[in-house]
Amino acid sequence: MKILIKLGGTLLQSGEERAAIARELAGVALNHELVVVHGGGKQVTRVLEEQGSVSRFVNGLRISDEAVIDAITKVIAGDVNKHLVSALLGAGVAALGLSGVDGRLTSVVQLDSELGFVGRPIRTDGALLSLLVNADYV
């Protein structure tokens, strides 16, 4: 059975939390094909604040100009993703990290010009994910 698990970035803020979650995911991966997606909004907000930027939201969506997208990419596709992959590897799971842009996994259209680069997914191409899951990667 294939399982998709979404983890909020709040669960992935410390090494201890990531290791505990990785151990739980390792148990799931023993008997199931597993895909994990994650957030990291609080980590992005923290990095933006450290850079002197204040996050602005409209209806729960972060207004995202180029500087915000750069921070999001570095934090979510970089730090959060690679720390989670590392924790999974440490728990004995064959894992790798991708973002929606890799292999054109997800295609989007701009949601509202007021929000900047915020998009709405219109298509997901699961071929790459299927290839990796079939090769026993999380």
mmCIF file with all atom_site columns, N, CA and C in Angstrom, residues 41 45 55-64 111 114-115 118:
data_model
loop_
_atom_site.group_PDB
_atom_site.id
_atom_site.type_symbol
_atom_site.label_atom_id
_atom_site.label_alt_id
_atom_site.label_comp_id
_atom_site.label_asym_id
_atom_site.label_entity_id
_atom_site.label_seq_id
_atom_site.pdbx_PDB_ins_code
_atom_site.Cartn_x
_atom_site.Cartn_y
_atom_site.Cartn_z
_atom_site.occupancy
_atom_site.B_iso_or_equiv
_atom_site.pdbx_formal_charge
_atom_site.auth_seq_id
_atom_site.auth_comp_id
_atom_site.auth_asym_id
_atom_site.auth_atom_id
_atom_site.pdbx_PDB_model_num
ATOM 1  N N  . GLY A 1 41  ? 6.890  26.641 7.421  1.00 0.00 ? 41  GLY A N  1
ATOM 2  C CA . GLY A 1 41  ? 6.502  28.046 7.466  1.00 0.00 ? 41  GLY A CA 1
ATOM 3  C C  . GLY A 1 41  ? 7.086  28.818 8.634  1.00 0.00 ? 41  GLY A C  1
ATOM 4  N N  . THR A 1 45  ? 9.505  32.076 8.461  1.00 0.00 ? 45  THR A N  1
ATOM 5  C CA . THR A 1 45  ? 9.218  33.328 9.166  1.00 0.00 ? 45  THR A CA 1
ATOM 6  C C  . THR A 1 45  ? 10.407 33.750 10.009 1.00 0.00 ? 45  THR A C  1
ATOM 7  N N  . SER A 1 55  ? 6.837  39.133 7.680  1.00 0.00 ? 55  SER A N  1
ATOM 8  C CA . SER A 1 55  ? 5.929  38.366 6.833  1.00 0.00 ? 55  SER A CA 1
ATOM 9  C C  . SER A 1 55  ? 4.542  38.986 6.890  1.00 0.00 ? 55  SER A C  1
ATOM 10 N N  . ARG A 1 56  ? 3.949  39.102 5.711  1.00 0.00 ? 56  ARG A N  1
ATOM 11 C CA . ARG A 1 56  ? 2.572  39.597 5.613  1.00 0.00 ? 56  ARG A CA 1
ATOM 12 C C  . ARG A 1 56  ? 1.719  38.486 5.004  1.00 0.00 ? 56  ARG A C  1
ATOM 13 N N  . PHE A 1 57  ? 0.514  38.341 5.535  1.00 0.00 ? 57  PHE A N  1
ATOM 14 C CA . PHE A 1 57  ? -0.377 37.265 5.105  1.00 0.00 ? 57  PHE A CA 1
ATOM 15 C C  . PHE A 1 57  ? -1.717 37.842 4.670  1.00 0.00 ? 57  PHE A C  1
ATOM 16 N N  . VAL A 1 58  ? -2.320 37.209 3.683  1.00 0.00 ? 58  VAL A N  1
ATOM 17 C CA . VAL A 1 58  ? -3.683 37.511 3.250  1.00 0.00 ? 58  VAL A CA 1
ATOM 18 C C  . VAL A 1 58  ? -4.424 36.184 3.240  1.00 0.00 ? 58  VAL A C  1
ATOM 19 N N  . ASN A 1 59  ? -5.473 36.088 4.043  1.00 0.00 ? 59  ASN A N  1
ATOM 20 C CA . ASN A 1 59  ? -6.251 34.847 4.142  1.00 0.00 ? 59  ASN A CA 1
ATOM 21 C C  . ASN A 1 59  ? -5.360 33.633 4.402  1.00 0.00 ? 59  ASN A C  1
ATOM 22 N N  . GLY A 1 60  ? -4.367 33.813 5.271  1.00 0.00 ? 60  GLY A N  1
ATOM 23 C CA . GLY A 1 60  ? -3.492 32.710 5.657  1.00 0.00 ? 60  GLY A CA 1
ATOM 24 C C  . GLY A 1 60  ? -2.372 32.404 4.681  1.00 0.00 ? 60  GLY A C  1
ATOM 25 N N  . LEU A 1 61  ? -2.279 33.157 3.585  1.00 0.00 ? 61  LEU A N  1
ATOM 26 C CA . LEU A 1 61  ? -1.231 32.931 2.585  1.00 0.00 ? 61  LEU A CA 1
ATOM 27 C C  . LEU A 1 61  ? -0.194 34.038 2.670  1.00 0.00 ? 61  LEU A C  1
ATOM 28 N N  . ARG A 1 62  ? 1.080  33.640 2.679  1.00 0.00 ? 62  ARG A N  1
ATOM 29 C CA . ARG A 1 62  ? 2.179  34.582 2.807  1.00 0.00 ? 62  ARG A CA 1
ATOM 30 C C  . ARG A 1 62  ? 2.360  35.340 1.489  1.00 0.00 ? 62  ARG A C  1
ATOM 31 N N  . ILE A 1 63  ? 2.347  36.662 1.538  1.00 0.00 ? 63  ILE A N  1
ATOM 32 C CA . ILE A 1 63  ? 2.664  37.461 0.354  1.00 0.00 ? 63  ILE A CA 1
ATOM 33 C C  . ILE A 1 63  ? 4.132  37.220 0.045  1.00 0.00 ? 63  ILE A C  1
ATOM 34 N N  . SER A 1 64  ? 4.411  36.818 -1.201 1.00 0.00 ? 64  SER A N  1
ATOM 35 C CA . SER A 1 64  ? 5.749  36.314 -1.526 1.00 0.00 ? 64  SER A CA 1
ATOM 36 C C  . SER A 1 64  ? 6.348  37.013 -2.736 1.00 0.00 ? 64  SER A C  1
ATOM 37 N N  . LEU A 1 111 ? -1.830 32.492 -8.129 1.00 0.00 ? 111 LEU A N  1
ATOM 38 C CA . LEU A 1 111 ? -3.131 32.499 -7.473 1.00 0.00 ? 111 LEU A CA 1
ATOM 39 C C  . LEU A 1 111 ? -3.782 33.875 -7.547 1.00 0.00 ? 111 LEU A C  1
ATOM 40 N N  . GLU A 1 114 ? -1.939 40.000 -6.007 1.00 0.00 ? 114 GLU A N  1
ATOM 41 C CA . GLU A 1 114 ? -1.752 40.645 -4.701 1.00 0.00 ? 114 GLU A CA 1
ATOM 42 C C  . GLU A 1 114 ? -0.815 39.825 -3.807 1.00 0.00 ? 114 GLU A C  1
ATOM 43 N N  . LEU A 1 115 ? -0.764 38.494 -4.038 1.00 0.00 ? 115 LEU A N  1
ATOM 44 C CA . LEU A 1 115 ? 0.052  37.600 -3.222 1.00 0.00 ? 115 LEU A CA 1
ATOM 45 C C  . LEU A 1 115 ? 1.455  37.402 -3.777 1.00 0.00 ? 115 LEU A C  1
ATOM 46 N N  . VAL A 1 118 ? 2.770  33.482 -5.092 1.00 0.00 ? 118 VAL A N  1
ATOM 47 C CA . VAL A 1 118 ? 2.000  32.371 -4.528 1.00 0.00 ? 118 VAL A CA 1
ATOM 48 C C  . VAL A 1 118 ? 1.215  31.716 -5.660 1.00 0.00 ? 118 VAL A C  1
#
